[in-house]
């Protein structure tokens, strides 16, 4: 059966090649060449109509300092004028001086009393910490005391006290 199919395909190919139209007198004739006169190019002198506002006019491209820098800062917010930023920079440096310890990084979770000793549960950066008065809580803080609903910490780099109000802990 396979030999018959291959033979029939070969015969069909030969017949198609035999009866194919010639290149000179084929069924479809070659496309006729037409000539059309080209219009002369229009010189471009000014593409901006008179009376157009300045921001809508076309300006030549100006090279930018960070052109080609794929890591340059990109934002949709308009950029502040450079003069104002240069004037504000010294003021920002003056106000950035450390005025005290940073805000406490702890959150109060709860307390536990075992054999008359109270342990306080704190959370910092998703970690649970057990603290008792007088113990170092992390690298920068020591739990100094707990009075009523207030926990007092000492910030070690500046030796300043900070308080954390936890409310009534019945």
PDB file of C-alpha atoms in Angstrom:
ATOM      1  CA  UNK A   1       0.000   0.000   0.000  1.00  0.00           C
ATOM      2  CA  UNK A   2       2.832   2.300   0.858  1.00  0.00           C
ATOM      3  CA  UNK A   3       4.464   1.764  -2.546  1.00  0.00           C
ATOM      4  CA  UNK A   4       1.236   2.736  -4.307  1.00  0.00           C
ATOM      5  CA  UNK A   5       0.969   6.031  -2.396  1.00  0.00           C
ATOM      6  CA  UNK A   6       4.596   6.933  -3.124  1.00  0.00           C
ATOM      7  CA  UNK A   7       4.169   6.061  -6.816  1.00  0.00           C
ATOM      8  CA  UNK A   8       0.985   8.131  -7.113  1.00  0.00           C
ATOM      9  CA  UNK A   9       2.744  11.128  -5.503  1.00  0.00           C
ATOM     10  CA  UNK A  10       5.646  10.803  -7.950  1.00  0.00           C
ATOM     11  CA  UNK A  11       3.293  10.648 -10.963  1.00  0.00           C
ATOM     12  CA  UNK A  12       1.329  13.694  -9.715  1.00  0.00           C
ATOM     13  CA  UNK A  13       4.561  15.679  -9.313  1.00  0.00           C
ATOM     14  CA  UNK A  14       5.694  14.805 -12.845  1.00  0.00           C
ATOM     15  CA  UNK A  15       2.334  15.784 -14.347  1.00  0.00           C
ATOM     16  CA  UNK A  16       2.320  19.097 -12.459  1.00  0.00           C
ATOM     17  CA  UNK A  17       5.825  19.872 -13.707  1.00  0.00           C
ATOM     18  CA  UNK A  18       4.888  18.919 -17.312  1.00  0.00           C
ATOM     19  CA  UNK A  19       1.770  21.057 -17.467  1.00  0.00           C
ATOM     20  CA  UNK A  20       3.147  24.017 -15.491  1.00  0.00           C
ATOM     21  CA  UNK A  21       2.916  27.355 -17.336  1.00  0.00           C
ATOM     22  CA  UNK A  22       6.003  28.661 -19.058  1.00  0.00           C
ATOM     23  CA  UNK A  23       7.884  31.670 -17.791  1.00  0.00           C
ATOM     24  CA  UNK A  24       7.165  33.654 -20.930  1.00  0.00           C
ATOM     25  CA  UNK A  25       3.516  32.891 -21.539  1.00  0.00           C
ATOM     26  CA  UNK A  26       2.230  31.907 -18.148  1.00  0.00           C
ATOM     27  CA  UNK A  27      -1.279  32.101 -16.873  1.00  0.00           C
ATOM     28  CA  UNK A  28      -0.562  35.326 -15.021  1.00  0.00           C
ATOM     29  CA  UNK A  29       1.479  37.845 -16.915  1.00  0.00           C
ATOM     30  CA  UNK A  30       4.201  39.940 -15.348  1.00  0.00           C
ATOM     31  CA  UNK A  31       3.154  43.187 -13.700  1.00  0.00           C
ATOM     32  CA  UNK A  32       3.361  46.171 -15.943  1.00  0.00           C
ATOM     33  CA  UNK A  33       5.835  48.797 -14.829  1.00  0.00           C
ATOM     34  CA  UNK A  34       4.253  52.182 -14.284  1.00  0.00           C
ATOM     35  CA  UNK A  35       6.119  55.408 -13.887  1.00  0.00           C
ATOM     36  CA  UNK A  36       4.977  58.176 -11.657  1.00  0.00           C
ATOM     37  CA  UNK A  37       6.683  61.482 -11.220  1.00  0.00           C
ATOM     38  CA  UNK A  38       7.858  62.030  -7.650  1.00  0.00           C
ATOM     39  CA  UNK A  39       6.913  65.270  -5.963  1.00  0.00           C
ATOM     40  CA  UNK A  40       9.864  67.464  -5.027  1.00  0.00           C
ATOM     41  CA  UNK A  41      10.750  67.345  -1.299  1.00  0.00           C
ATOM     42  CA  UNK A  42       9.316  70.142   0.824  1.00  0.00           C
ATOM     43  CA  UNK A  43      12.023  71.988   2.766  1.00  0.00           C
ATOM     44  CA  UNK A  44      11.386  72.049   6.502  1.00  0.00           C
ATOM     45  CA  UNK A  45      12.327  75.358   8.019  1.00  0.00           C
ATOM     46  CA  UNK A  46       9.970  75.890  10.949  1.00  0.00           C
ATOM     47  CA  UNK A  47       7.453  73.272  12.009  1.00  0.00           C
ATOM     48  CA  UNK A  48       6.052  75.368  14.839  1.00  0.00           C
ATOM     49  CA  UNK A  49       3.185  77.657  13.891  1.00  0.00           C
ATOM     50  CA  UNK A  50       3.399  81.250  14.998  1.00  0.00           C
ATOM     51  CA  UNK A  51       1.748  82.015  18.315  1.00  0.00           C
ATOM     52  CA  UNK A  52       2.449  78.579  19.850  1.00  0.00           C
ATOM     53  CA  UNK A  53       3.294  78.724  23.582  1.00  0.00           C
ATOM     54  CA  UNK A  54       6.941  78.144  24.517  1.00  0.00           C
ATOM     55  CA  UNK A  55       6.329  74.770  26.232  1.00  0.00           C
ATOM     56  CA  UNK A  56       4.647  73.382  23.087  1.00  0.00           C
ATOM     57  CA  UNK A  57       7.431  74.320  20.680  1.00  0.00           C
ATOM     58  CA  UNK A  58       9.930  71.768  19.449  1.00  0.00           C
ATOM     59  CA  UNK A  59      13.396  72.286  20.908  1.00  0.00           C
ATOM     60  CA  UNK A  60      16.675  70.555  20.055  1.00  0.00           C
ATOM     61  CA  UNK A  61      17.679  67.701  22.323  1.00  0.00           C
ATOM     62  CA  UNK A  62      20.079  68.628  25.103  1.00  0.00           C
ATOM     63  CA  UNK A  63      22.582  66.062  26.365  1.00  0.00           C
ATOM     64  CA  UNK A  64      21.862  64.998  29.948  1.00  0.00           C
ATOM     65  CA  UNK A  65      24.496  64.033  32.513  1.00  0.00           C
ATOM     66  CA  UNK A  66      22.938  60.666  33.316  1.00  0.00           C
ATOM     67  CA  UNK A  67      21.944  59.774  29.756  1.00  0.00           C
ATOM     68  CA  UNK A  68      22.680  56.145  29.160  1.00  0.00           C
ATOM     69  CA  UNK A  69      22.785  55.374  32.876  1.00  0.00           C
ATOM     70  CA  UNK A  70      20.259  52.591  33.322  1.00  0.00           C
ATOM     71  CA  UNK A  71      20.446  52.973  37.106  1.00  0.00           C
ATOM     72  CA  UNK A  72      19.608  56.671  37.144  1.00  0.00           C
ATOM     73  CA  UNK A  73      16.779  57.760  39.430  1.00  0.00           C
ATOM     74  CA  UNK A  74      13.490  57.714  37.583  1.00  0.00           C
ATOM     75  CA  UNK A  75      10.307  59.236  38.903  1.00  0.00           C
ATOM     76  CA  UNK A  76       7.044  60.693  37.679  1.00  0.00           C
ATOM     77  CA  UNK A  77       7.291  63.495  40.238  1.00  0.00           C
ATOM     78  CA  UNK A  78       8.562  66.780  38.850  1.00  0.00           C
ATOM     79  CA  UNK A  79      12.144  67.547  39.788  1.00  0.00           C
ATOM     80  CA  UNK A  80      12.671  70.463  42.158  1.00  0.00           C
ATOM     81  CA  UNK A  81      14.736  73.317  40.766  1.00  0.00           C
ATOM     82  CA  UNK A  82      18.427  72.833  41.480  1.00  0.00           C
ATOM     83  CA  UNK A  83      18.869  76.297  43.037  1.00  0.00           C
ATOM     84  CA  UNK A  84      16.291  75.571  45.705  1.00  0.00           C
ATOM     85  CA  UNK A  85      17.828  72.200  46.494  1.00  0.00           C
ATOM     86  CA  UNK A  86      21.298  73.740  46.892  1.00  0.00           C
ATOM     87  CA  UNK A  87      19.932  76.392  49.254  1.00  0.00           C
ATOM     88  CA  UNK A  88      18.008  73.854  51.322  1.00  0.00           C
ATOM     89  CA  UNK A  89      20.909  71.391  51.643  1.00  0.00           C
ATOM     90  CA  UNK A  90      22.762  73.284  54.436  1.00  0.00           C
ATOM     91  CA  UNK A  91      19.511  73.661  56.389  1.00  0.00           C
ATOM     92  CA  UNK A  92      18.821  69.925  56.111  1.00  0.00           C
ATOM     93  CA  UNK A  93      22.305  69.132  57.403  1.00  0.00           C
ATOM     94  CA  UNK A  94      21.809  71.392  60.396  1.00  0.00           C
ATOM     95  CA  UNK A  95      18.483  69.810  61.334  1.00  0.00           C
ATOM     96  CA  UNK A  96      19.817  66.271  60.847  1.00  0.00           C
ATOM     97  CA  UNK A  97      22.036  66.513  63.942  1.00  0.00           C
ATOM     98  CA  UNK A  98      21.099  63.825  66.475  1.00  0.00           C
ATOM     99  CA  UNK A  99      18.816  65.334  69.105  1.00  0.00           C
ATOM    100  CA  UNK A 100      18.268  62.172  71.109  1.00  0.00           C
ATOM    101  CA  UNK A 101      17.787  58.448  70.953  1.00  0.00           C
ATOM    102  CA  UNK A 102      15.662  56.901  68.205  1.00  0.00           C
ATOM    103  CA  UNK A 103      12.127  55.750  68.878  1.00  0.00           C
ATOM    104  CA  UNK A 104      11.848  52.519  70.836  1.00  0.00           C
ATOM    105  CA  UNK A 105      11.865  49.537  68.478  1.00  0.00           C
ATOM    106  CA  UNK A 106       9.891  47.375  70.928  1.00  0.00           C
ATOM    107  CA  UNK A 107       6.251  46.426  71.134  1.00  0.00           C
ATOM    108  CA  UNK A 108       4.780  45.216  74.396  1.00  0.00           C
ATOM    109  CA  UNK A 109       3.245  41.748  74.041  1.00  0.00           C
ATOM    110  CA  UNK A 110       2.510  40.707  77.627  1.00  0.00           C
ATOM    111  CA  UNK A 111       3.879  39.609  80.970  1.00  0.00           C
ATOM    112  CA  UNK A 112       4.278  36.373  82.904  1.00  0.00           C
ATOM    113  CA  UNK A 113       4.665  35.864  86.660  1.00  0.00           C
ATOM    114  CA  UNK A 114       6.535  32.740  87.758  1.00  0.00           C
ATOM    115  CA  UNK A 115       7.305  32.167  91.453  1.00  0.00           C
ATOM    116  CA  UNK A 116       6.907  35.865  92.207  1.00  0.00           C
ATOM    117  CA  UNK A 117       9.249  36.996  89.390  1.00  0.00           C
ATOM    118  CA  UNK A 118       7.748  38.930  86.512  1.00  0.00           C
ATOM    119  CA  UNK A 119       8.984  38.494  82.939  1.00  0.00           C
ATOM    120  CA  UNK A 120       7.979  40.972  80.267  1.00  0.00           C
ATOM    121  CA  UNK A 121       7.416  39.843  76.688  1.00  0.00           C
ATOM    122  CA  UNK A 122       8.500  42.277  73.983  1.00  0.00           C
ATOM    123  CA  UNK A 123       8.610  42.005  70.207  1.00  0.00           C
ATOM    124  CA  UNK A 124      11.257  43.554  67.949  1.00  0.00           C
ATOM    125  CA  UNK A 125      11.442  42.914  64.201  1.00  0.00           C
ATOM    126  CA  UNK A 126       9.156  39.900  64.478  1.00  0.00           C
ATOM    127  CA  UNK A 127      11.230  38.295  67.260  1.00  0.00           C
ATOM    128  CA  UNK A 128       9.841  37.662  70.733  1.00  0.00           C
ATOM    129  CA  UNK A 129      12.099  38.687  73.609  1.00  0.00           C
ATOM    130  CA  UNK A 130      11.762  37.938  77.335  1.00  0.00           C
ATOM    131  CA  UNK A 131      13.047  40.810  79.487  1.00  0.00           C
ATOM    132  CA  UNK A 132      13.422  41.396  83.204  1.00  0.00           C
ATOM    133  CA  UNK A 133      14.462  44.658  84.921  1.00  0.00           C
ATOM    134  CA  UNK A 134      18.251  45.072  84.863  1.00  0.00           C
ATOM    135  CA  UNK A 135      18.758  42.820  81.828  1.00  0.00           C
ATOM    136  CA  UNK A 136      20.103  43.846  78.442  1.00  0.00           C
ATOM    137  CA  UNK A 137      17.281  43.599  75.909  1.00  0.00           C
ATOM    138  CA  UNK A 138      19.330  43.952  72.712  1.00  0.00           C
ATOM    139  CA  UNK A 139      22.629  45.587  71.756  1.00  0.00           C
ATOM    140  CA  UNK A 140      21.355  49.111  72.403  1.00  0.00           C
ATOM    141  CA  UNK A 141      18.833  48.859  75.256  1.00  0.00           C
ATOM    142  CA  UNK A 142      18.636  47.758  78.894  1.00  0.00           C
ATOM    143  CA  UNK A 143      15.300  47.371  80.704  1.00  0.00           C
ATOM    144  CA  UNK A 144      15.847  49.680  83.685  1.00  0.00           C
ATOM    145  CA  UNK A 145      12.583  49.407  85.602  1.00  0.00           C
ATOM    146  CA  UNK A 146       8.861  48.736  85.395  1.00  0.00           C
ATOM    147  CA  UNK A 147       6.502  50.886  87.451  1.00  0.00           C
ATOM    148  CA  UNK A 148       2.763  50.514  87.035  1.00  0.00           C
ATOM    149  CA  UNK A 149       2.001  50.726  83.327  1.00  0.00           C
ATOM    150  CA  UNK A 150       5.364  52.212  82.291  1.00  0.00           C
ATOM    151  CA  UNK A 151       8.543  50.409  81.252  1.00  0.00           C
ATOM    152  CA  UNK A 152      11.782  52.444  81.403  1.00  0.00           C
ATOM    153  CA  UNK A 153      14.658  51.593  79.072  1.00  0.00           C
ATOM    154  CA  UNK A 154      18.186  53.026  78.905  1.00  0.00           C
ATOM    155  CA  UNK A 155      19.530  53.696  75.421  1.00  0.00           C
ATOM    156  CA  UNK A 156      23.170  52.646  75.863  1.00  0.00           C
ATOM    157  CA  UNK A 157      24.938  54.700  73.125  1.00  0.00           C
ATOM    158  CA  UNK A 158      23.675  57.992  74.642  1.00  0.00           C
ATOM    159  CA  UNK A 159      22.893  56.764  78.205  1.00  0.00           C
ATOM    160  CA  UNK A 160      19.411  58.302  77.991  1.00  0.00           C
ATOM    161  CA  UNK A 161      16.217  56.929  79.467  1.00  0.00           C
ATOM    162  CA  UNK A 162      13.133  56.207  77.375  1.00  0.00           C
ATOM    163  CA  UNK A 163       9.732  55.023  78.490  1.00  0.00           C
ATOM    164  CA  UNK A 164       7.224  52.668  76.952  1.00  0.00           C
ATOM    165  CA  UNK A 165       3.662  53.027  78.218  1.00  0.00           C
ATOM    166  CA  UNK A 166       2.000  49.606  78.346  1.00  0.00           C
ATOM    167  CA  UNK A 167      -1.079  50.532  80.347  1.00  0.00           C
ATOM    168  CA  UNK A 168      -2.537  48.612  83.252  1.00  0.00           C
ATOM    169  CA  UNK A 169      -1.202  45.049  83.270  1.00  0.00           C
ATOM    170  CA  UNK A 170      -3.555  43.149  85.562  1.00  0.00           C
TER     171      UNK A 170
END
